[in-house]
Backbone as a ProteinNet text record, in pm:
[ID]
protein_1_A
[PRIMARY]
PPKPPVNIYLDPNNIYSHINRLQMMQVPVEPSGFKGDSGIAIGKAGYLYEIPYMQEYLGVSGSVYTQVTDEGMQEMVDKMEYIQKELEKRGITMLYVITSSKASAYADYIPEHYKNSVTTVPNYVRPIDRLRPMLAASEINYLDSAEYYKEIGLLVTFPKTGIHWNALASFESTAKLIQMYGDLTGKQTV
[TERTIARY]
7916.5	7961.1	8106.7	8142.9	8281.5	8376.4	8498.2	8599.5	8651.2	8684.6	8742.1	8878.2	8918.9	9049	9162.7	9265.2	9380.5	9471.5	9512.8	9611.8	9747.5	9805.4	9930.2	10040.7	10036.8	10141.2	10130.8	10012	9993.7	9957.8	9953.2	9920.5	10025.3	9984.6	10082.4	10158.9	10107.9	10179.3	10286.5	10288.8	10388.9	10514.9	10627.9	10755.6	10785.7	10734.1	10764.8	10659.4	10560.5	10448.8	10491.8	10578.4	10619.1	10695.4	10784.9	10861.9	10767.4	10669.7	10572.6	10494.1	10456.3	10381.6	10462.8	10591.1	10676.6	10678.7	10683.6	10682.1	10549.7	10439.7	10307.6	10277.1	10350	10326.2	10393.4	10484.7	10554.9	10459.9	10456.7	10368.7	10443.5	10385.2	10453.2	10443.5	10533.1	10534	10635.1	10590.1	10675.5	10795	10916.7	11033.8	11031.6	11102.2	11119.3	11268.7	11309.7	11451.4	11515.4	11634.1	11707.2	11627.2	11606.8	11522.1	11596.2	11729.3	11807.8	11882	11934.1	12008.4	11966.9	12050.2	12011.2	12007	12063.2	12065.5	11979.4	11961	11887.9	11784.4	11664.7	11560.5	11528.6	11502.5	11458.1	11306.2	11254.3	11111.6	11043.4	10917.9	10838.9	10896.4	10888.9	10939	11088.5	11159.9	11304.3	11354	11266.5	11309.9	11390.7	11500.4	11581.8	11545.6	11542.1	11511.7	11612.9	11660.4	11737.3	11636.2	11670.4	11580.6	11534.7	11624.1	11577	11467.3	11470.3	11366.9	11230.4	11230.9	11104.6	11059.2	11154	11118.6	11051.4	11106.5	11048.2	10909.7	10896.3	10767.2	10658.7	10693.8	10594.8	10575.4	10671.6	10661.3	10692.8	10805.7	10844.4	10876.8	10816.3	10837.1	10984.9	11026.1	11163.8	11258	11212.5	11300.5	11306.3	11412.9	11429.1	11315	11255.1	11150.5	11023	10996.6	10875.9	10894.1	11017.7	11046.8	11060.2	11042.9	11053.8	10931.8	10958.2	10848.1	10820.7	10698.8	10664.1	10746.4	10769.5	10849	10991.8	11047.8	11183.1	11190.3	11089.5	11087.9	11067.6	10980.5	10958.6	11086.2	11157.7	11285.3	11383.5	11386.8	11473.1	11433	11303.7	11254.7	11293.6	11276	11312.1	11461.1	11544.5	11689.8	11725.9	11662.6	11690.9	11646.4	11534.1	11485.1	11585.3	11636.3	11736.7	11862.4	11911	12031.5	12008.8	11892.9	11863.1	11868	11810.6	11810.7	11951.6	12031.9	12169.8	12250.8	12227.8	12297.1	12254.1	12123.6	12073.9	12145.5	12173	12245.1	12384.1	12438.1	12571.8	12566.5	12445.3	12430.6	12429.6	12399.8	12398.3	12254.2	12215.1	12079.4	12081.9	11996.2	11986.3	11863.4	11881.9	11771.5	11778.9	11667.7	11658.3	11586.5	11642.7	11584.9	11540.7	11417.7	11367.6	11373.1	11454.1	11465.3	11348	11316.9	11207.1	11257.9	11165.8	11197.8	11152.7	11242.5	11206.7	11091	11090.7	10983.7	10848.6	10842.1	10713.3	10679.9	10782.4	10757.6	10710.9	10763.7	10731.2	10678.2	10582.7	10527.8	10465.3	10409.7	10346.7	10446.2	10574.9	10676.8	10750.5	10713.8	10773.4	10731.3	10826.8	10794.2	10708.1	10615.4	10529.3	10611.2	10717.2	10798.9	10859.6	10890.2	10942	10828.3	10719	10604.7	10560.3	10561.7	10517.8	10618.8	10742.4	10847.6	10864.7	10790.3	10808.5	10677.1	10690.9	10575.1	10574.2	10459.5	10449.6	10371.9	10395.9	10328.7	10187.7	10085.9	9948.8	9933.9	9857.4	9829	9954.5	10056.5	10182.5	10160.5	10218.1	10219.6	10366.4	10407.1	10547.2	10594.3	10719.4	10772.3	10763.4	10788.9	10783.7	10643.3	10543.2	10405.3	10369.2	10435.4	10414.4	10501.4	10615	10706.5	10655.3	10589	10545.6	10466.8	10364.8	10293.2	10380.3	10476.2	10567.3	10652.9	10701.5	10781.7	10696.9	10575.5	10486.5	10456	10450.6	10421.5	10546.4	10661.8	10787.1	10825.9	10939.9	10993.8	11108.6	11126.3	11237.3	11214	11320.6	11317.9	11343	11243.3	11261.9	11195.2	11247.5	11189.5	11158.7	11032.8	10990.4	10989.1	11094.5	11111.4	10994.7	10947.2	10838.3	10713.6	10682	10565.2	10588.8	10710.5	10742.6	10731.2	10775.8	10764.5	10618	10531.9	10388.1	10336.8	10381.6	10337.1	10374.3	10493.1	10537.6	10507	10452.7	10414.5	10528	10629.8	10742.5	10719.8	10700.5	10672.4	10797.4	10881.9	10999.2	11117.1	11142.4	11243.1	11359.4	11350.5	11457.7	11484.2	11610.4	11635.9	11585.5	11551.2	11497	11594.8	11721.2	11819.6	11914.6	11872.5	11953.8	11870.3	11935.9	11864	11861.9	11935.8	11941.7	11861.9	11830	11755.6	11816.1	11732.4	11785.5	11819.5	11871.2	11914.8	11797.8	11680	11564.5	11528.6	11521.1	11483.3	11588.9	11715.5	11820.5	11824.4	11802.1	11797.6	11682.9	11564	11447.3	11463.2	11515.9	11536.1	11640.9	11750	11855	11804.9	11734	11680.8	11583.6	11500.5	11405.4	11478.9	11582.9	11660.3	11729.5	11781.7	11845.4	11742	11624.2	11516.5	11477.6	11463.2	11427.8	11533.7	11660.2	11769.1	11760.2	11736.5	11722	11604.7	11492.3	11372.6	11396.6	11465.7	11489.5	11592.3	11692.4	11801.3	11789.2	11711.1	11705.2	11825.9	11912.8	12032.2	12001	12061.2	12046.2	12128.5	12066.3	12137.4	12135.2	12240.4	12253	12278.8
13683.1	13547.8	13528.6	13405.3	13381.2	13392.4	13438.9	13451	13310.8	13289.4	13159.6	13143.6	13021	13001.7	13055.6	13106.3	13160.7	13046.5	13048.5	12953	13003.3	12934.4	12981	12997.9	12919.5	12928.7	13057.2	13115.3	13236.8	13358.5	13343.3	13452.5	13563.2	13684.8	13792.2	13827.1	13785.7	13811.3	13705.9	13599.2	13494.5	13535.6	13521.5	13563.8	13491.1	13370.6	13291.7	13302.9	13387.2	13396.1	13422.1	13518.7	13552.9	13437.3	13376	13263	13147.6	13123.4	13015.9	13041.2	13165.5	13199.2	13161.9	13193.2	13160.8	13009.7	12932.9	12786.3	12740.4	12794.3	12750	12790.2	12887.1	12931.6	12840.8	12755.3	12668.2	12560.2	12545.6	12447.1	12313.9	12206.6	12076.6	12010.8	12051.3	11998.2	11884.7	11772	11653.7	11687.3	11640.6	11669.7	11592.7	11646.9	11574.9	11564.9	11475.1	11456.1	11375.5	11415.4	11344.8	11352	11236	11231.9	11185	11176.8	11135.8	11007.4	10950.2	10825.2	10731.5	10634.5	10535	10590.4	10707.4	10764.2	10886.6	10964.2	11090.7	11094.5	11138.4	11156.4	11305.1	11349.3	11486.3	11484.7	11557.6	11561.7	11673.5	11689.4	11794.3	11930.5	12024.3	12161.3	12164.1	12054.7	12051.7	12014.8	11969.2	11928.4	11799.4	11792	11671.7	11588.6	11456.9	11363.9	11251.2	11217	11094.6	10979.9	10872.4	10759	10701.4	10680.1	10620.8	10702.8	10834.6	10916.4	10892.6	10875.2	10845.5	10704.2	10611.6	10474.8	10472.1	10546.8	10551	10612.2	10722.1	10791.4	10706.9	10645.6	10571.2	10426.8	10372	10231.9	10137	10159.5	10077.5	9935.5	9838.6	9696.3	9663.1	9585.7	9542.3	9642.2	9763.2	9860.6	9831.1	9874.7	9847.6	9909.4	10015.2	10086.2	10003.3	9917.4	9834.5	9717.5	9695.9	9583.7	9625.8	9754.1	9803.9	9756.9	9695.2	9643.6	9736.3	9731.7	9808	9760.5	9629.6	9574.3	9628.8	9636.5	9690.3	9837.1	9913.3	10055	10072.8	9991.6	10002.5	9966.1	9866.7	9830.5	9947.7	10016.2	10133	10242.4	10269	10370.3	10332.8	10206.4	10160.5	10180.9	10148.8	10166.2	10314.7	10399.2	10542.6	10598.7	10551.5	10595.2	10554.3	10432.6	10384.9	10472	10497.4	10579.4	10719.4	10777.4	10911.5	10913.4	10811.9	10804.7	10787.5	10705.9	10686.6	10815.4	10886.5	11014.1	11117.1	11118.2	11210.4	11189.1	11062.5	11031.3	11093.8	11119.1	11176.4	11326.9	11383.7	11527.9	11569.6	11476.1	11503.3	11498	11600	11605.2	11557.1	11462.5	11408.5	11465.4	11507.6	11553.4	11475	11415.8	11334.8	11418.4	11423.7	11504.5	11415.5	11432.6	11364.8	11467.5	11440.2	11532.8	11511.9	11614.8	11602.9	11536	11491.6	11421.9	11507.3	11526.4	11606	11541.5	11409.4	11341.6	11365.7	11367.4	11392	11540.8	11625.8	11770.3	11819.2	11759.7	11801.4	11684.1	11614	11494.3	11525.5	11645.2	11681.2	11691.1	11700.9	11717	11586.3	11476.8	11347.3	11314.6	11277.8	11258	11134.4	11150.5	11038.7	10927.5	10964.6	10861.9	10768.7	10819.3	10732	10649.8	10714.7	10642.6	10528	10551.5	10449.2	10337.2	10358.8	10257.8	10163.9	10187.9	10107	10042.5	9939.2	9873.6	9909.7	9948.2	9986.4	9881.5	9879.9	9786.2	9838.9	9754.9	9799.2	9833.6	9937.1	9980.8	10015.7	10060.5	10098.3	10217	10207.3	10319.4	10348	10470.9	10508.5	10477.3	10430.6	10404.3	10526.1	10643.7	10763	10785.4	10756.4	10774.1	10671.8	10557.9	10456.9	10486.1	10554.2	10586.7	10702.6	10798.7	10917.7	10885.7	10797.6	10768.1	10697.2	10618.6	10551.6	10653.9	10751.9	10856.4	10940.1	10970.9	11051.9	10980.4	10848.4	10770.8	10748.5	10784.7	10763.1	10888.8	10879.8	10995.3	11059.8	11022.1	11073.2	11220.7	11299.4	11440.6	11444.3	11481.8	11479.2	11598.3	11627.9	11730.4	11665.3	11668.4	11619.8	11741.7	11757.2	11878.4	11905.3	11803	11822.8	11876.6	11821.9	11869.5	12010.9	12040.2	12174.2	12276.8	12242.3	12335.4	12367.6	12267.5	12292.7	12389.4	12367.8	12451.3	12598.3	12624.4	12763.6	12819.4	12736.7	12784.6	12792.1	12709.5	12707.1	12596.5	12635.4	12541.4	12509.8	12607.2	12592.6	12546.5	12415.9	12359	12291.9	12277.2	12216.1	12301	12308	12374.6	12285.7	12349.9	12277.4	12172.4	12208.6	12118.8	12058.2	12053.6	11990.8	11889.2	11809.2	11705.1	11729	11827.7	11854.9	11980.1	11996.6	12114.6	12242.2	12341.7	12473.3	12547.8	12667.8	12746	12779.1	12807.8	12839.8	12721.8	12603.6	12485	12451.5	12456.8	12423.3	12526	12652.4	12755.9	12728.7	12704.5	12685.3	12561.6	12452.4	12331.4	12355.1	12421	12448	12540.3	12645.8	12738.4	12666.8	12580.3	12505.7	12409.8	12342.8	12252.2	12327	12444	12525.1	12564.5	12604	12638.7	12517.6	12400.8	12278.5	12244.7	12258.2	12229.5	12322	12449.3	12544	12509.7	12474.1	12438	12311.7	12214.8	12087.5	12100.3	12184.2	12192.4	12310.4	12409.7	12531.4	12619.6	12582.6	12661.1	12763.9	12879.3	12981.2	12936.8	12935.5	12890.9	13001.6	13005.5	13108.1	13038.2
8992	8959.6	9002.3	9042.4	9082.8	8964.2	8992.6	8888	8852.8	8725.4	8688.9	8756.2	8782.4	8847.4	8760.4	8823.9	8752.4	8710.1	8584.7	8536.3	8584.8	8682.2	8742.7	8639.6	8531.5	8430.2	8348.8	8341.4	8262.1	8346.8	8476.8	8567.4	8553.4	8515	8495.4	8623.4	8738.8	8863.7	8891.3	8812.3	8829.2	8753.8	8819.2	8759.8	8628.7	8612.9	8493.6	8383.4	8402.8	8310.6	8165.6	8142.9	8006	7941.3	8017	7964	7931.5	8018.8	7993.8	7866.1	7842.1	7719.6	7595.9	7597.8	7483.8	7459	7566.5	7554	7493.2	7543.4	7499	7354.2	7302.8	7165.4	7062.7	7106.5	7012.6	6961.2	6832.1	6769.6	6759.5	6813.6	6808.4	6671	6579.3	6442.9	6434.2	6379.8	6363.6	6273.9	6311.6	6229	6097.9	6001.1	5874.4	5848	5759.5	5733.1	5844.1	5887.7	5993.1	6122.6	6187.3	6306.5	6430.7	6423	6537.9	6511.5	6620.7	6608.9	6721.5	6754.1	6854	6996.2	7019.4	7154	7173.2	7066.2	7072.8	6960.7	6994.7	6892.7	6882.3	6762.5	6741.1	6749.6	6844.3	6866.8	6791	6817.3	6754.6	6791.9	6699.5	6716.2	6746.4	6716.5	6733.1	6871.8	6959.9	7093.3	7083.7	7158	7160.6	7282.9	7263.1	7371.5	7372.4	7491.4	7504.6	7504.8	7437	7421.9	7557.2	7654.4	7781.2	7850.9	7839.4	7903.6	7838.5	7707.4	7639.5	7672.6	7683.8	7721.3	7857.6	7952	8087.1	8084.3	8015.1	8013.5	7945.5	7834.9	7755.7	7802.8	7877.4	7918.9	7806	7740.9	7626.2	7672.6	7605.8	7637.9	7637.3	7737.5	7744	7808.5	7833.7	7899	8048.1	8111.6	8254.6	8335.8	8286.2	8360.9	8375.6	8280.6	8288.2	8383.6	8427.1	8515.7	8661.7	8690.5	8827.6	8906.6	9021.1	9103	9221	9269.3	9388.9	9507.9	9515.3	9625.4	9621.5	9503.5	9488.9	9527.7	9488.3	9524.5	9674.3	9734.4	9878.3	9953.9	9904.4	9966.1	9958.4	9844.1	9829.2	9927.9	9940.8	10034.7	10177.6	10213.2	10347.9	10374.3	10275.4	10290.3	10304	10222.8	10231.8	10366.1	10415	10545.6	10655.1	10645.6	10741.6	10734.3	10612.5	10594.4	10651.7	10623.7	10674.8	10827.9	10891.6	11038.9	11093.3	11026.9	11071.2	11055	10947	10926.6	11030.9	11062.7	11165.4	11298.2	11333.7	11457.3	11458.2	11338.9	11325.5	11298.3	11307.7	11285.8	11140.2	11053.1	10908.8	10859.1	10785.3	10730.3	10585.8	10554.6	10419	10350.6	10226	10141.3	10011	9974.1	9852	9746.9	9627	9520.3	9406.1	9363.7	9244.5	9132.5	9033.8	8921.9	8827.4	8755.7	8659.6	8532.1	8450.2	8325.8	8208.2	8112.7	7995.2	7918.8	7911.4	7838.2	7903.1	8035.3	8099.8	8101.1	8114.9	8115.9	7978.7	7873.5	7736.6	7655.1	7710.9	7646.2	7509.9	7494.8	7367.2	7252.5	7285	7181.8	7151.1	7219.7	7185.7	7042.8	6958.5	6816.9	6791.5	6701.4	6661.6	6597.7	6524.8	6459.9	6564.7	6682.7	6788.1	6848.9	6882.3	6941.3	6851.6	6720.6	6625.1	6606.1	6653.8	6633	6751.7	6860.4	6981.3	7023.6	7104.1	7164	7311.5	7360.4	7501.2	7580.2	7709.9	7799.5	7826.7	7808.5	7838	7987.1	8015.3	8153	8232.6	8164	8227.6	8321.2	8439.5	8533.7	8562.4	8539.3	8556.7	8699.8	8713.1	8846.8	8939.5	8888.4	8974	9028.1	8948.8	8995.5	9103	9100.8	9205.1	9327.5	9305.9	9414.8	9501.2	9439.9	9515	9641.7	9637.8	9762.2	9865.6	9820.3	9913.5	9987.1	9913.6	9976.2	10071.6	10029.7	10114.4	10246.3	10243.5	10364.7	10450	10397.5	10469.3	10546.9	10612.5	10684.2	10607.2	10482.6	10401.9	10369.6	10385.9	10346.3	10196	10119.8	9974.8	9907.7	9790	9703.4	9570.4	9531	9400.1	9308.7	9231	9150.3	9056.3	8988	8892.2	8961.8	9078.4	9153.4	9205.6	9247.2	9296.7	9183.9	9064.5	8952.2	8922.6	8932.7	8913.4	9019.6	9142.2	9254.1	9234.8	9180.8	9164.4	9025.6	8937.7	8805	8705.7	8722.1	8629	8526.5	8403.7	8295.7	8213.5	8194.1	8108.5	8194	8194.4	8283.2	8210.9	8080.4	8000.9	7877.7	7833.9	7706.5	7592.3	7485.5	7370.4	7318.2	7308.9	7248.6	7351.1	7475.7	7578.5	7654.3	7735.7	7807.3	7956.8	8006.1	8149.2	8182.7	8311	8355.8	8300.4	8285	8250.3	8379.6	8366.2	8483	8576	8520.6	8604.8	8694.7	8636.1	8712.5	8817	8778.7	8875.5	8988.1	8955.9	9060.6	9157.9	9104.9	9191.8	9279.6	9224	9304.1	9411.9	9375.8	9473.3	9584.3	9547.6	9648.4	9742.6	9688	9771	9865	9815.2	9899.6	10013.4	9984.1	10088.2	10193.4	10148.1	10241.8	10326.6	10261.6	10334.3	10438.4	10401	10493.5	10615.7	10590.6	10700.2	10789.9	10729.2	10806.1	10889.9	10832.8	10902.5	11015.4	10993.8	11091.7	11187	11147.6	11229	11207.2	11114.3	11085.6	10977.5	10992.1	10887.5	10768.2	10652.9	10532.8	10429.7	10352	10247.8	10116.8
[MASK]
++++++++++++++++++++++++++++++++++++++++++++++++++++++++++++++++++++++++++++++++++++++++++++++++++++++++++++++++++++++++++++++++++++++++++++++++++++++++++++++++++++++++++++++++++++++++++++++

């Protein structure tokens, strides 16, 4: 019989396997007592979230993220493509990086108290999910960090009590960008 597919996040041959296990063992328990303030929410298992990241992920009514249009994003892609071509004429290589979002990376830990306090837009599709096909159809040199982390099996990309990438995620994104730069330019990069 065929072997079941390997879960890359738990594959013992993956360098991040042990760290991923520790993440997966955390139980998403809703906080009690102080739950944050107008800028930061305390999520399940003590994860901290900046409010705008949760608004973007959930599609909170009235947030700027629900007002992003496909036309506006396509215009941005067209402008970036133009800038990249103009830079190429000057011998400059442009690389565009899409950073990952803590709210989407750790959606299971978004607190229910926050979800219950907001109204979301029905049938909301995140701007990034609408942007990805536009970028794929363009000539822009880009790295989608969240997708790259899935590809290499890196699950733990944010500290529990911080809002920015952890060292593992920043290292992997930087190393990939250096590799991409070398591949695009033919220059040896270190």
